[in-house]
PDB file of N, CA and C in Angstrom:
ATOM      1  N   MET T   8      21.281  66.710  23.882  1.00  0.00           N
ATOM      2  CA  MET T   8      22.900  67.192  23.914  1.00  0.00           C
ATOM      3  C   MET T   8      22.653  64.741  23.715  1.00  0.00           C
ATOM      4  N   ASP T   9      21.934  64.214  24.671  1.00  0.00           N
ATOM      5  CA  ASP T   9      22.073  62.522  24.972  1.00  0.00           C
ATOM      6  C   ASP T   9      21.983  62.264  23.400  1.00  0.00           C
ATOM      7  N   GLY T  10      21.055  62.906  22.574  1.00  0.00           N
ATOM      8  CA  GLY T  10      20.906  61.260  21.145  1.00  0.00           C
ATOM      9  C   GLY T  10      22.267  62.210  20.501  1.00  0.00           C
ATOM     10  N   VAL T  11      22.793  63.170  20.492  1.00  0.00           N
ATOM     11  CA  VAL T  11      24.472  63.453  19.691  1.00  0.00           C
ATOM     12  C   VAL T  11      25.521  62.823  20.829  1.00  0.00           C
ATOM     13  N   ARG T  12      25.396  62.985  21.828  1.00  0.00           N
ATOM     14  CA  ARG T  12      26.160  61.983  22.669  1.00  0.00           C
ATOM     15  C   ARG T  12      26.294  60.271  22.116  1.00  0.00           C
ATOM     16  N   SER T  13      25.099  60.163  21.760  1.00  0.00           N
ATOM     17  CA  SER T  13      25.151  58.195  21.777  1.00  0.00           C
ATOM     18  C   SER T  13      25.412  57.856  20.354  1.00  0.00           C
ATOM     19  N   LYS T  14      24.754  59.000  19.723  1.00  0.00           N
ATOM     20  CA  LYS T  14      26.099  58.888  17.926  1.00  0.00           C
ATOM     21  C   LYS T  14      26.582  58.495  17.539  1.00  0.00           C
ATOM     22  N   VAL T  15      27.236  60.185  18.172  1.00  0.00           N
ATOM     23  CA  VAL T  15      28.966  60.011  17.929  1.00  0.00           C
ATOM     24  C   VAL T  15      29.309  59.246  19.381  1.00  0.00           C
ATOM     25  N   ALA T  16      29.213  58.649  20.153  1.00  0.00           N
ATOM     26  CA  ALA T  16      29.401  57.384  20.763  1.00  0.00           C
ATOM     27  C   ALA T  16      29.139  55.956  20.670  1.00  0.00           C
ATOM     28  N   PHE T  17      28.478  55.774  19.285  1.00  0.00           N
ATOM     29  CA  PHE T  17      27.763  54.214  18.623  1.00  0.00           C
ATOM     30  C   PHE T  17      29.062  54.322  17.562  1.00  0.00           C
ATOM     31  N   ALA T  18      29.511  55.226  16.951  1.00  0.00           N
ATOM     32  CA  ALA T  18      30.554  55.726  15.919  1.00  0.00           C
ATOM     33  C   ALA T  18      31.798  54.810  17.327  1.00  0.00           C
ATOM     34  N   ARG T  19      32.301  56.098  17.352  1.00  0.00           N
ATOM     35  CA  ARG T  19      33.803  55.418  18.116  1.00  0.00           C
ATOM     36  C   ARG T  19      33.447  54.082  19.014  1.00  0.00           C
ATOM     37  N   ARG T  20      32.110  53.539  19.393  1.00  0.00           N
ATOM     38  CA  ARG T  20      32.286  52.447  19.746  1.00  0.00           C
ATOM     39  C   ARG T  20      32.763  51.348  19.140  1.00  0.00           C
ATOM     40  N   GLU T  21      31.780  51.416  16.783  1.00  0.00           N
ATOM     41  CA  GLU T  21      31.864  50.986  16.223  1.00  0.00           C
ATOM     42  C   GLU T  21      33.271  51.024  15.625  1.00  0.00           C
ATOM     43  N   LYS T  22      34.192  51.777  16.008  1.00  0.00           N
ATOM     44  CA  LYS T  22      34.474  52.408  15.304  1.00  0.00           C
ATOM     45  C   LYS T  22      35.409  52.684  14.123  1.00  0.00           C
ATOM     46  N   VAL T  23      34.377  53.506  13.607  1.00  0.00           N
ATOM     47  CA  VAL T  23      34.138  54.144  12.103  1.00  0.00           C
ATOM     48  C   VAL T  23      35.148  55.524  12.228  1.00  0.00           C
ATOM     49  N   LYS T  24      35.685  55.952  11.582  1.00  0.00           N
ATOM     50  CA  LYS T  24      36.583  56.892  11.218  1.00  0.00           C
ATOM     51  C   LYS T  24      35.971  57.284  10.741  1.00  0.00           C
ATOM     52  N   ASP T  25      35.062  57.492   9.574  1.00  0.00           N
ATOM     53  CA  ASP T  25      34.031  58.258   9.085  1.00  0.00           C
ATOM     54  C   ASP T  25      32.853  58.201   8.666  1.00  0.00           C
ATOM     55  N   PHE T  26      31.938  59.182   8.637  1.00  0.00           N
ATOM     56  CA  PHE T  26      30.431  59.279   7.916  1.00  0.00           C
ATOM     57  C   PHE T  26      30.452  59.869   6.585  1.00  0.00           C
ATOM     58  N   VAL T  27      29.196  59.192   5.783  1.00  0.00           N
ATOM     59  CA  VAL T  27      28.972  59.897   4.035  1.00  0.00           C
ATOM     60  C   VAL T  27      28.005  60.498   4.905  1.00  0.00           C
ATOM     61  N   VAL T  28      28.017  61.890   4.664  1.00  0.00           N
ATOM     62  CA  VAL T  28      27.191  62.928   4.598  1.00  0.00           C
ATOM     63  C   VAL T  28      26.659  63.733   3.634  1.00  0.00           C
ATOM     64  N   ASP T  29      25.517  63.379   2.447  1.00  0.00           N
ATOM     65  CA  ASP T  29      24.611  63.784   1.955  1.00  0.00           C
ATOM     66  C   ASP T  29      26.087  63.749   1.312  1.00  0.00           C
ATOM     67  N   GLY T  30      26.725  62.638   0.405  1.00  0.00           N
ATOM     68  CA  GLY T  30      27.588  62.513  -0.374  1.00  0.00           C
ATOM     69  C   GLY T  30      29.323  62.834  -0.601  1.00  0.00           C
ATOM     70  N   LYS T  31      28.740  63.716   0.747  1.00  0.00           N
ATOM     71  CA  LYS T  31      30.297  63.981   1.861  1.00  0.00           C
ATOM     72  C   LYS T  31      30.561  63.350   2.718  1.00  0.00           C
ATOM     73  N   ARG T  32      32.268  63.800   3.014  1.00  0.00           N
ATOM     74  CA  ARG T  32      32.635  62.570   3.649  1.00  0.00           C
ATOM     75  C   ARG T  32      32.761  63.690   5.156  1.00  0.00           C
ATOM     76  N   ALA T  33      32.932  62.964   6.390  1.00  0.00           N
ATOM     77  CA  ALA T  33      33.208  64.709   7.188  1.00  0.00           C
ATOM     78  C   ALA T  33      33.887  63.199   8.295  1.00  0.00           C
ATOM     79  N   LEU T  34      35.141  63.993   8.840  1.00  0.00           N
ATOM     80  CA  LEU T  34      35.601  62.952   9.952  1.00  0.00           C
ATOM     81  C   LEU T  34      34.515  62.863  11.125  1.00  0.00           C
ATOM     82  N   LEU T  35      35.694  61.447  11.695  1.00  0.00           N
ATOM     83  CA  LEU T  35      34.063  61.585  13.132  1.00  0.00           C
ATOM     84  C   LEU T  35      34.857  62.882  13.738  1.00  0.00           C
ATOM     85  N   ASP T  36      35.638  63.477  14.096  1.00  0.00           N
ATOM     86  CA  ASP T  36      35.572  64.651  15.124  1.00  0.00           C
ATOM     87  C   ASP T  36      35.159  65.699  14.651  1.00  0.00           C
ATOM     88  N   ASP T  37      35.109  66.122  13.240  1.00  0.00           N
ATOM     89  CA  ASP T  37      34.510  67.218  12.761  1.00  0.00           C
ATOM     90  C   ASP T  37      32.833  66.511  13.043  1.00  0.00           C
ATOM     91  N   GLY T  38      32.649  65.405  12.919  1.00  0.00           N
ATOM     92  CA  GLY T  38      31.389  64.551  13.018  1.00  0.00           C
ATOM     93  C   GLY T  38      30.343  64.536  13.499  1.00  0.00           C
ATOM     94  N   ALA T  39      30.817  65.265  14.747  1.00  0.00           N
ATOM     95  CA  ALA T  39      30.093  65.344  15.709  1.00  0.00           C
ATOM     96  C   ALA T  39      29.145  66.546  16.665  1.00  0.00           C
ATOM     97  N   LYS T  40      29.567  67.502  15.386  1.00  0.00           N
ATOM     98  CA  LYS T  40      28.474  68.653  14.787  1.00  0.00           C
ATOM     99  C   LYS T  40      27.438  68.753  13.534  1.00  0.00           C
ATOM    100  N   VAL T  41      28.325  67.409  12.574  1.00  0.00           N
ATOM    101  CA  VAL T  41      27.311  66.429  11.652  1.00  0.00           C
ATOM    102  C   VAL T  41      25.939  65.992  11.693  1.00  0.00           C
ATOM    103  N   VAL T  42      26.616  65.022  12.821  1.00  0.00           N
ATOM    104  CA  VAL T  42      25.457  64.121  12.886  1.00  0.00           C
ATOM    105  C   VAL T  42      24.371  64.714  13.617  1.00  0.00           C
ATOM    106  N   MET T  43      24.685  66.079  14.365  1.00  0.00           N
ATOM    107  CA  MET T  43      22.876  66.206  14.960  1.00  0.00           C
ATOM    108  C   MET T  43      21.982  66.787  14.014  1.00  0.00           C
ATOM    109  N   HIS T  44      22.436  67.318  13.063  1.00  0.00           N
ATOM    110  CA  HIS T  44      21.596  67.378  11.700  1.00  0.00           C
ATOM    111  C   HIS T  44      21.538  65.861  11.133  1.00  0.00           C
ATOM    112  N   LEU T  45      21.541  64.787  11.897  1.00  0.00           N
ATOM    113  CA  LEU T  45      21.185  64.269  10.189  1.00  0.00           C
ATOM    114  C   LEU T  45      19.937  63.007  10.964  1.00  0.00           C
ATOM    115  N   THR T  46      19.234  62.671  10.154  1.00  0.00           N
ATOM    116  CA  THR T  46      18.077  61.396  10.697  1.00  0.00           C
ATOM    117  C   THR T  46      18.397  60.242  10.078  1.00  0.00           C
ATOM    118  N   SER T  47      19.753  60.299   9.522  1.00  0.00           N
ATOM    119  CA  SER T  47      20.225  58.804   8.857  1.00  0.00           C
ATOM    120  C   SER T  47      21.361  59.271   8.858  1.00  0.00           C
ATOM    121  N   VAL T  48      22.356  58.338   9.375  1.00  0.00           N
ATOM    122  CA  VAL T  48      24.043  58.369   9.145  1.00  0.00           C
ATOM    123  C   VAL T  48      24.832  56.976   8.191  1.00  0.00           C
ATOM    124  N   ILE T  49      25.328  56.796   6.683  1.00  0.00           N
ATOM    125  CA  ILE T  49      26.787  55.760   6.671  1.00  0.00           C
ATOM    126  C   ILE T  49      27.275  55.514   7.017  1.00  0.00           C
ATOM    127  N   ALA T  50      27.374  54.930   7.347  1.00  0.00           N
ATOM    128  CA  ALA T  50      28.755  54.420   8.330  1.00  0.00           C
ATOM    129  C   ALA T  50      29.670  53.889   7.461  1.00  0.00           C
ATOM    130  N   ILE T  51      31.159  54.018   8.084  1.00  0.00           N
ATOM    131  CA  ILE T  51      32.550  53.631   6.728  1.00  0.00           C
ATOM    132  C   ILE T  51      33.061  52.794   7.670  1.00  0.00           C
ATOM    133  N   LYS T  52      32.819  51.568   7.409  1.00  0.00           N
ATOM    134  CA  LYS T  52      34.011  50.847   8.690  1.00  0.00           C
ATOM    135  C   LYS T  52      34.698  49.608   7.184  1.00  0.00           C
ATOM    136  N   GLY T  53      35.430  49.594   7.130  1.00  0.00           N
ATOM    137  CA  GLY T  53      36.674  49.338   5.858  1.00  0.00           C
ATOM    138  C   GLY T  53      36.241  49.091   4.748  1.00  0.00           C
ATOM    139  N   ARG T  54      35.127  47.541   3.992  1.00  0.00           N
ATOM    140  CA  ARG T  54      35.102  47.489   2.772  1.00  0.00           C
ATOM    141  C   ARG T  54      33.035  47.422   2.587  1.00  0.00           C
ATOM    142  N   GLU T  55      32.979  47.793   4.457  1.00  0.00           N
ATOM    143  CA  GLU T  55      31.826  47.019   4.680  1.00  0.00           C
ATOM    144  C   GLU T  55      31.078  49.058   4.687  1.00  0.00           C
ATOM    145  N   HIS T  56      29.900  48.679   4.296  1.00  0.00           N
ATOM    146  CA  HIS T  56      28.817  50.125   4.163  1.00  0.00           C
ATOM    147  C   HIS T  56      27.867  49.701   4.842  1.00  0.00           C
ATOM    148  N   VAL T  57      27.821  50.000   6.280  1.00  0.00           N
ATOM    149  CA  VAL T  57      26.565  49.762   7.387  1.00  0.00           C
ATOM    150  C   VAL T  57      25.864  50.652   7.148  1.00  0.00           C
ATOM    151  N   GLU T  58      25.098  50.773   6.953  1.00  0.00           N
ATOM    152  CA  GLU T  58      23.718  51.681   7.558  1.00  0.00           C
ATOM    153  C   GLU T  58      23.255  51.980   8.592  1.00  0.00           C
ATOM    154  N   LYS T  59      22.881  53.218   9.222  1.00  0.00           N
ATOM    155  CA  LYS T  59      22.063  53.286  10.857  1.00  0.00           C
ATOM    156  C   LYS T  59      21.589  54.179  10.709  1.00  0.00           C
ATOM    157  N   SER T  60      20.251  54.709  11.066  1.00  0.00           N
ATOM    158  CA  SER T  60      19.173  55.623  12.147  1.00  0.00           C
ATOM    159  C   SER T  60      19.273  55.514  12.437  1.00  0.00           C
ATOM    160  N   PHE T  61      18.752  57.081  12.461  1.00  0.00           N
ATOM    161  CA  PHE T  61      18.980  57.914  13.602  1.00  0.00           C
ATOM    162  C   PHE T  61      17.623  58.531  13.862  1.00  0.00           C
ATOM    163  N   ILE T  62      16.481  58.180  14.729  1.00  0.00           N
ATOM    164  CA  ILE T  62      15.780  59.932  14.771  1.00  0.00           C
ATOM    165  C   ILE T  62      15.933  61.017  15.568  1.00  0.00           C
ATOM    166  N   LEU T  63      15.572  62.187  15.305  1.00  0.00           N
ATOM    167  CA  LEU T  63      15.934  62.915  16.305  1.00  0.00           C
ATOM    168  C   LEU T  63      15.052  63.777  17.155  1.00  0.00           C
ATOM    169  N   GLU T  64      14.513  63.743  17.993  1.00  0.00           N
ATOM    170  CA  GLU T  64      13.664  63.477  18.934  1.00  0.00           C
ATOM    171  C   GLU T  64      13.888  64.752  19.685  1.00  0.00           C
ATOM    172  N   SER T  65      12.821  65.821  19.735  1.00  0.00           N
ATOM    173  CA  SER T  65      13.058  67.047  19.986  1.00  0.00           C
ATOM    174  C   SER T  65      12.481  67.081  21.525  1.00  0.00           C
ATOM    175  N   SER T  66      13.554  67.211  22.770  1.00  0.00           N
ATOM    176  CA  SER T  66      12.722  66.956  24.064  1.00  0.00           C
ATOM    177  C   SER T  66      11.302  67.991  24.176  1.00  0.00           C
ATOM    178  N   SER T  67      11.332  68.810  23.143  1.00  0.00           N
ATOM    179  CA  SER T  67      10.191  69.708  23.716  1.00  0.00           C
ATOM    180  C   SER T  67       8.763  69.404  23.545  1.00  0.00           C
ATOM    181  N   SER T  68       8.534  68.839  22.093  1.00  0.00           N
ATOM    182  CA  SER T  68       8.001  68.457  22.271  1.00  0.00           C
ATOM    183  C   SER T  68       7.401  66.578  22.091  1.00  0.00           C
ATOM    184  N   SER T  69       6.206  66.354  22.838  1.00  0.00           N
ATOM    185  CA  SER T  69       6.262  65.019  23.861  1.00  0.00           C
ATOM    186  C   SER T  69       4.786  64.119  23.075  1.00  0.00           C
ATOM    187  N   SER T  70       3.872  65.006  21.734  1.00  0.00           N
ATOM    188  CA  SER T  70       2.829  64.336  21.819  1.00  0.00           C
ATOM    189  C   SER T  70       2.603  64.510  20.089  1.00  0.00           C
ATOM    190  N   MET T  71       2.918  63.469  19.610  1.00  0.00           N
ATOM    191  CA  MET T  71       2.894  63.490  18.343  1.00  0.00           C
ATOM    192  C   MET T  71       1.844  63.877  17.450  1.00  0.00           C
ATOM    193  N   THR T  72       1.687  65.181  16.523  1.00  0.00           N
ATOM    194  CA  THR T  72       0.865  65.707  15.702  1.00  0.00           C
ATOM    195  C   THR T  72       1.022  65.329  14.454  1.00  0.00           C
ATOM    196  N   ASP T  73      -0.235  64.815  13.144  1.00  0.00           N
ATOM    197  CA  ASP T  73       0.448  64.555  12.135  1.00  0.00           C
ATOM    198  C   ASP T  73      -0.473  66.376  11.173  1.00  0.00           C
TER     199      ASP T  73
END
């Protein structure tokens, strides 16, 4: 859950009010649940569109397999 918290914390720190998720806008409060399933988040700050990519890492698998 640490990864989710850091994403939400980032959004709050950057004063992001909402996210665009698959073309749909979600408010930050609801975003906490949405961010969990995201690999990338487009944050809207005023007129600026700041794209931040987050890689979701599963804590159960520590080795990379192709």
